[in-house]
Short mmCIF file of C-alpha atoms in Angstrom, two decimals:
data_model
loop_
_atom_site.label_atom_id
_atom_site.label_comp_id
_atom_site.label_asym_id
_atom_site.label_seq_id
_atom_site.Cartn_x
_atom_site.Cartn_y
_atom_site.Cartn_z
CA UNK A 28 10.25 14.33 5.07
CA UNK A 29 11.01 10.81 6.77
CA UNK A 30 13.57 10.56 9.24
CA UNK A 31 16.22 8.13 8.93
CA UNK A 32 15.08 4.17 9.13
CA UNK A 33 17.71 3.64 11.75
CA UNK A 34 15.64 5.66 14.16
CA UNK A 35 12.56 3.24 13.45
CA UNK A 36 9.39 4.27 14.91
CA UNK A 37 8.66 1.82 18.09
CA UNK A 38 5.07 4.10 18.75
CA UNK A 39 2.93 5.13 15.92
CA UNK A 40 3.89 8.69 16.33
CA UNK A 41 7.44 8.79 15.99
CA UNK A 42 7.48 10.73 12.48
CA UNK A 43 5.31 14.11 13.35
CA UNK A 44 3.59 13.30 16.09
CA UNK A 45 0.35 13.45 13.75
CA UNK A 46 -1.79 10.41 12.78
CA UNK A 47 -2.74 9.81 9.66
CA UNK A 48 -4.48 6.63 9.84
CA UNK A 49 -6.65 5.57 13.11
CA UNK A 50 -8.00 1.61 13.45
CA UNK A 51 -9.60 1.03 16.38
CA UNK A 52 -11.28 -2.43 17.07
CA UNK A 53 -11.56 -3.51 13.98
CA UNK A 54 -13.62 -6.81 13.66
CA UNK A 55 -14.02 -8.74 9.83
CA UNK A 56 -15.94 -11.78 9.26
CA UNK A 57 -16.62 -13.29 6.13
CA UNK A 58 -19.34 -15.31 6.87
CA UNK A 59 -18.31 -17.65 9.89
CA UNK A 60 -14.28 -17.07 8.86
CA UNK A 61 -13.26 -14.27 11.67
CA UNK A 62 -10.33 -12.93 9.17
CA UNK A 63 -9.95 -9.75 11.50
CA UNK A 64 -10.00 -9.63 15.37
CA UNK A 65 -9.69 -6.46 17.21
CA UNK A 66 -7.59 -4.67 14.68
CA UNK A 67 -6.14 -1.49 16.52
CA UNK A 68 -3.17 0.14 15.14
CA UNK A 69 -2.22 4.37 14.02
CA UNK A 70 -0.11 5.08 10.94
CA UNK A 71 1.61 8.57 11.24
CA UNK A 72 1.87 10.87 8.53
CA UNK A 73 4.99 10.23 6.52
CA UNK A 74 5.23 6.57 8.32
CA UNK A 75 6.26 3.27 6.60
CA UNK A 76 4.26 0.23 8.15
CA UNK A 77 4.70 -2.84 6.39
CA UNK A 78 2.77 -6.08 7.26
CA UNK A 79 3.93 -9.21 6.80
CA UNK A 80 2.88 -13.21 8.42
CA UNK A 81 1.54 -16.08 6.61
CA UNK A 82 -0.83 -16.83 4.11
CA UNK A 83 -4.48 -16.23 5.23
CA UNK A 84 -3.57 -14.27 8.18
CA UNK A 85 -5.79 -11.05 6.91
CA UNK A 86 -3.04 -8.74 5.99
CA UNK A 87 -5.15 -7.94 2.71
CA UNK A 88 -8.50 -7.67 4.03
CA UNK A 89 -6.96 -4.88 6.67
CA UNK A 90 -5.49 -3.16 3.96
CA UNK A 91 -8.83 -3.40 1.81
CA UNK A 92 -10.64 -1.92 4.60
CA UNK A 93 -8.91 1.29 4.93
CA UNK A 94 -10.06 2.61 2.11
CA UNK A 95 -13.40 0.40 2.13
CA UNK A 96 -13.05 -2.11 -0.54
CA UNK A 97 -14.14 -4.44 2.59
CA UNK A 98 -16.81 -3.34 4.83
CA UNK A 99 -16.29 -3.51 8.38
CA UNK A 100 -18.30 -5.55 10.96
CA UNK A 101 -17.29 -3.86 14.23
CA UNK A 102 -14.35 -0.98 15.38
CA UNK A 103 -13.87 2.45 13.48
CA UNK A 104 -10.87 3.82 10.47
CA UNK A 105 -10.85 7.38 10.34
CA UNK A 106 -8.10 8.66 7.75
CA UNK A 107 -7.29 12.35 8.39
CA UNK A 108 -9.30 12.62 11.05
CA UNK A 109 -12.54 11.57 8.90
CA UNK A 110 -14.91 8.58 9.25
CA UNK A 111 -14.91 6.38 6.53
CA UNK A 112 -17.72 7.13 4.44
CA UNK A 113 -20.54 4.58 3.22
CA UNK A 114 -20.73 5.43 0.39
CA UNK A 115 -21.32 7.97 -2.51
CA UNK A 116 -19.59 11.57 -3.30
CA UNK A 117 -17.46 11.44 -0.04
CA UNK A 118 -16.59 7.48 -0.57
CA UNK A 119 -15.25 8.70 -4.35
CA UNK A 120 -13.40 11.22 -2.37
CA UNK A 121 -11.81 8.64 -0.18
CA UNK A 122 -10.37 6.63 -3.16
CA UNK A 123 -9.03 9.98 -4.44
CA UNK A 124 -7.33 10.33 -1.28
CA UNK A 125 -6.16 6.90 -0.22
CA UNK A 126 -4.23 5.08 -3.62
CA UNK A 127 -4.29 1.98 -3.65
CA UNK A 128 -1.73 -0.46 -5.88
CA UNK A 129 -2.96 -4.40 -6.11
CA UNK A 130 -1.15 -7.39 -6.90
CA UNK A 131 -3.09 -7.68 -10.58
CA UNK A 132 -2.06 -4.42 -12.39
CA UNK A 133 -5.94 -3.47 -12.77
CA UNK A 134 -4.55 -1.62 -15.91
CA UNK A 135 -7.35 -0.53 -18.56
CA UNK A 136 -6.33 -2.75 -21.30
CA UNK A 137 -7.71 -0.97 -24.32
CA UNK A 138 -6.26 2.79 -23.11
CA UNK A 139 -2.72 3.27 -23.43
CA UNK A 140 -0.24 3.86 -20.75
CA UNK A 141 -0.81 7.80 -20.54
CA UNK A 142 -4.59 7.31 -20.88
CA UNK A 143 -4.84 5.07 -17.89
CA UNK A 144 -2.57 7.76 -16.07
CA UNK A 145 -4.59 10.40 -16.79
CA UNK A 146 -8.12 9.10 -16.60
CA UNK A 147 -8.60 9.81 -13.00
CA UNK A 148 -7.24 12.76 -12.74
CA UNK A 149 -9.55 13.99 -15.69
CA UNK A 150 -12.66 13.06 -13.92
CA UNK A 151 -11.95 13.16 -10.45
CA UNK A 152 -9.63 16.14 -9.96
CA UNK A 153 -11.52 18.02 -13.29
CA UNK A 154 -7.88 18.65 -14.67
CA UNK A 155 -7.74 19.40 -18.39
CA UNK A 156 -5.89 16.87 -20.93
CA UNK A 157 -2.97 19.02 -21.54
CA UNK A 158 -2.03 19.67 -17.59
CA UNK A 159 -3.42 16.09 -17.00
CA UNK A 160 -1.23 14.37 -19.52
CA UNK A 161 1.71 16.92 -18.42
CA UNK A 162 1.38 15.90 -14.60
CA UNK A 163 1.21 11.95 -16.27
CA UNK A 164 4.69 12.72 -18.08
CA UNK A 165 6.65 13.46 -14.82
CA UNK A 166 5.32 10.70 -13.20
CA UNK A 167 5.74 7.70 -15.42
CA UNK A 168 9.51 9.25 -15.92
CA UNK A 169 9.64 9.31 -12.00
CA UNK A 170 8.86 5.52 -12.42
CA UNK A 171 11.06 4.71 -14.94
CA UNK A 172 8.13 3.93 -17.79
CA UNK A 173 7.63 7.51 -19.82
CA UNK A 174 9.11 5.92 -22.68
CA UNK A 175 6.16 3.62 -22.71
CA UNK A 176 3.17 6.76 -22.25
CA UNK A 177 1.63 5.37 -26.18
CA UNK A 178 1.75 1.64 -25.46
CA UNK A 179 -1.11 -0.42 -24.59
CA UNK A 180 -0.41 -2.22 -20.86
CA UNK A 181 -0.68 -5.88 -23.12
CA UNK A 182 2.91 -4.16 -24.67
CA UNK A 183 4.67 -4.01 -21.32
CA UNK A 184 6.66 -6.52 -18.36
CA UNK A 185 4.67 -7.17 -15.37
CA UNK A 186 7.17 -5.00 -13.50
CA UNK A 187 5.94 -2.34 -15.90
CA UNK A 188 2.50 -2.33 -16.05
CA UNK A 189 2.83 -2.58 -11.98
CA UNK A 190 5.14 1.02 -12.19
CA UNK A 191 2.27 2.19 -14.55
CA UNK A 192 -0.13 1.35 -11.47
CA UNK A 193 1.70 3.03 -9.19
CA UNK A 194 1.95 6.17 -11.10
CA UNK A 195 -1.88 6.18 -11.64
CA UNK A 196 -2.39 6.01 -8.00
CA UNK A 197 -0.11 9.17 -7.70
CA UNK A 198 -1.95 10.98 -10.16
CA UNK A 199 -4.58 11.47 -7.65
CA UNK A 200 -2.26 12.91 -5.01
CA UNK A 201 -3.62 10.46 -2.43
CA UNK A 202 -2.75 11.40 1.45
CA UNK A 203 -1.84 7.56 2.21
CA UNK A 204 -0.91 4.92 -0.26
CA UNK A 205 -1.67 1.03 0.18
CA UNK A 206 -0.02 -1.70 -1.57
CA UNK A 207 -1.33 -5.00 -1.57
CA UNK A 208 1.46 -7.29 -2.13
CA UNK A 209 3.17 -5.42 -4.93
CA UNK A 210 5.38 -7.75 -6.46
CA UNK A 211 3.48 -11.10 -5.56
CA UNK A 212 2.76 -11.55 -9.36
CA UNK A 213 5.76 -10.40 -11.00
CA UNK A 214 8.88 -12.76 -12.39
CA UNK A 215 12.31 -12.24 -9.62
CA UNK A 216 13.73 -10.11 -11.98
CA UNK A 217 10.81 -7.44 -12.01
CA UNK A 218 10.60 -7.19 -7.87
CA UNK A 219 12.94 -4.99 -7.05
CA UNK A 220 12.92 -2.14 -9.91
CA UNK A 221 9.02 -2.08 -8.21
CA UNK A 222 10.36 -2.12 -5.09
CA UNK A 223 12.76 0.41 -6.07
CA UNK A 224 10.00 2.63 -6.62
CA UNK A 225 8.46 2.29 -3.66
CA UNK A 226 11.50 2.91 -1.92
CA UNK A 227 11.98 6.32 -3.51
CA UNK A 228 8.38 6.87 -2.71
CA UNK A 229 9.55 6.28 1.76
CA UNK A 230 12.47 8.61 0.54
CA UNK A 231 10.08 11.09 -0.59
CA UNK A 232 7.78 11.42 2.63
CA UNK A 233 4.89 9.36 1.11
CA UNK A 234 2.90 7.80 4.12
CA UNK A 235 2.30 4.22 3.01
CA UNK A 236 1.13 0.79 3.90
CA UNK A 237 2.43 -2.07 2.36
CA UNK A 238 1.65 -5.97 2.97
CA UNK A 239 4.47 -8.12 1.30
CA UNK A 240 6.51 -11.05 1.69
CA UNK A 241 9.51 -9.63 0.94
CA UNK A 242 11.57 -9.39 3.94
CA UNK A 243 14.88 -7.18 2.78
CA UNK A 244 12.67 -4.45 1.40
CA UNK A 245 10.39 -4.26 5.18
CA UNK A 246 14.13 -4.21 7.16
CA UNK A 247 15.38 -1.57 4.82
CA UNK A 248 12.35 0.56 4.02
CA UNK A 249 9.97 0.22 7.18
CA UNK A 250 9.42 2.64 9.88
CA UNK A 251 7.31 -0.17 11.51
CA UNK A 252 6.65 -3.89 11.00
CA UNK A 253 2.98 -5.02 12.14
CA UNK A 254 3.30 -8.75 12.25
CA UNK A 255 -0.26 -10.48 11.14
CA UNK A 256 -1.53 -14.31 12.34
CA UNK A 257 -4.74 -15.30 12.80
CA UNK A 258 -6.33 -12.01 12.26
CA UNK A 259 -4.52 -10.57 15.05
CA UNK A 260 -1.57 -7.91 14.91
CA UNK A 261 0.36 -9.92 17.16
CA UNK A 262 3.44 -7.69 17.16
CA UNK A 263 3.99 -3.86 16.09
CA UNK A 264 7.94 -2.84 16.49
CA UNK A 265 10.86 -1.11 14.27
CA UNK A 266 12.56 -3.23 12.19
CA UNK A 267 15.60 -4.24 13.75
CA UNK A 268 13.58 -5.05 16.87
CA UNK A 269 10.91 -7.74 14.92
CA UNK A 270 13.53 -9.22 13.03
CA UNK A 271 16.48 -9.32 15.13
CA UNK A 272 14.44 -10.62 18.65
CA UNK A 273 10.64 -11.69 17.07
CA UNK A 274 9.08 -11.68 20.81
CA UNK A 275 6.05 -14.31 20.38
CA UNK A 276 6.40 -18.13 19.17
CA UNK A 277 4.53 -17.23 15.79
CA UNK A 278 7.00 -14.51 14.76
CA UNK A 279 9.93 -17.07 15.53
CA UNK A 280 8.03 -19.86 13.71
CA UNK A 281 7.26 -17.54 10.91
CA UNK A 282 10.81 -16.09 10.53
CA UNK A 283 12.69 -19.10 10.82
CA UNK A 284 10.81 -20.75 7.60
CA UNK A 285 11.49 -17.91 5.42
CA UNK A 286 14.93 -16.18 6.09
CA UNK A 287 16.65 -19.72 6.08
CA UNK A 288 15.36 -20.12 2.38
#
């Protein structure tokens, strides 16, 4: 179980002393655009990092990486003490293992909302339809959405089909979950009942990563805030520390232009 947020990890292995998630010298080019440089950071099982900076500053492509939807040019990810695979059997295994929640939904359209849940599940983990759509059940009502298991995804609010998302990740009971800027596409009034959820999911023990802009959720929820510019993590502290005394010009820059809006 997570300890309290006051105690905010300032190390990476604050919450059991066991990593979860290893980068080492991770290097990312896309073409002659250098989008990661010497990525090194550990994510502890049960741990909250959040990553926030400005646009373009490869918060996405790091989190696409860890559970290869980007190759990587240089460095090593090991999740659970395992290599990132290439590709095949042990990359499908990966997925399973790492969920990952995008800013698009990436619902199926023509499957309702308990078909998209239980799809995975079905294939991957070779559960039956009855125990499949029973495990569904318990999490779309842990989301707030089982009264919407026969609708198509067209049928619901962004904030929703997002909730949907997350529960389909769940149903996979991944080790680590990523979120790629959550809430980025929703309307202001569907943010935080997504947020919400991903709050209860810290609450809960989940190990997570999450890139976002939204600042009150990464003070409240975060264990640790890695601070992205330039491809570079150019600062890795709790909380209270980043927000309250930023230590490098780009934090200060970047801080000042949002919290005063």
């Amino acid at each position: 179980m997570a300890t309290s947020k006051e105690s905010g990890a300032t190390t990476p292995t604050t919450k059991s002393g066991e990593p979860l998630v290893v980068v080492e010298g991770v290097d990312k080019h896309f073409g002659k655009l250098h989008v990661l440089k010497d990525i090194t950071t550990t994510v502890a099982r049960g741990e909250v990092v959040v990553v926030i900076g400005p646009s373009g500053s490869g918060k996405s492509t790091f989190c696409r990486t860890i559970n290869r939807l980007e190759t990587i040019d240089a460095g090593s990810i090991t999740i659970d003490g395992k290599p990132l695979p290439a590709e095949g059997r042990e990359l499908a295994k990966l997925r399973a293992d790492v969920g990952m929640v995008f800013q698009s939904f990436n619902l199926f359209a023509h499957k309702t909302v308990l078909e998209n849940v239980t799809l995975g599940p079905m294939k991957v983990r070779r559960l039956g339809k009855a125990e499949a759509e029973k495990e569904a059940m318990v999490l779309l009502e842990r989301v707030g959405v089982a009264n919407q298991a026969k609708k198509l995804p067209a049928q619901l609010s962004g904030g929703q089909q997002q909730r949907v998302a997350i529960a389909r990740a769940l149903a996979m009971q991944p080790k680590l979950m990523l979120f790629d800027e959550p809430t980025s596409a929703l309307d202001p009034e569907m943010i935080n009942e997504v947020l919400d959820v991903i709050t209860g999911l810290a609450r809960d023990g989940m190990t997570m990563i999450v890139v976002t802009h939204e600042m009150g959720f990464a003070r409240k929820v975060a264990d640790r805030v890695l601070f992205m510019a330039d491809g570079q993590i150019l600062e890795d502290a709790a909380p209270s520390e980043f927000f309250d005394a930023p230590k490098t010009g780009r934090a200060k820059d970047f801080l000042s232009k949002i919290l005063t809006h």
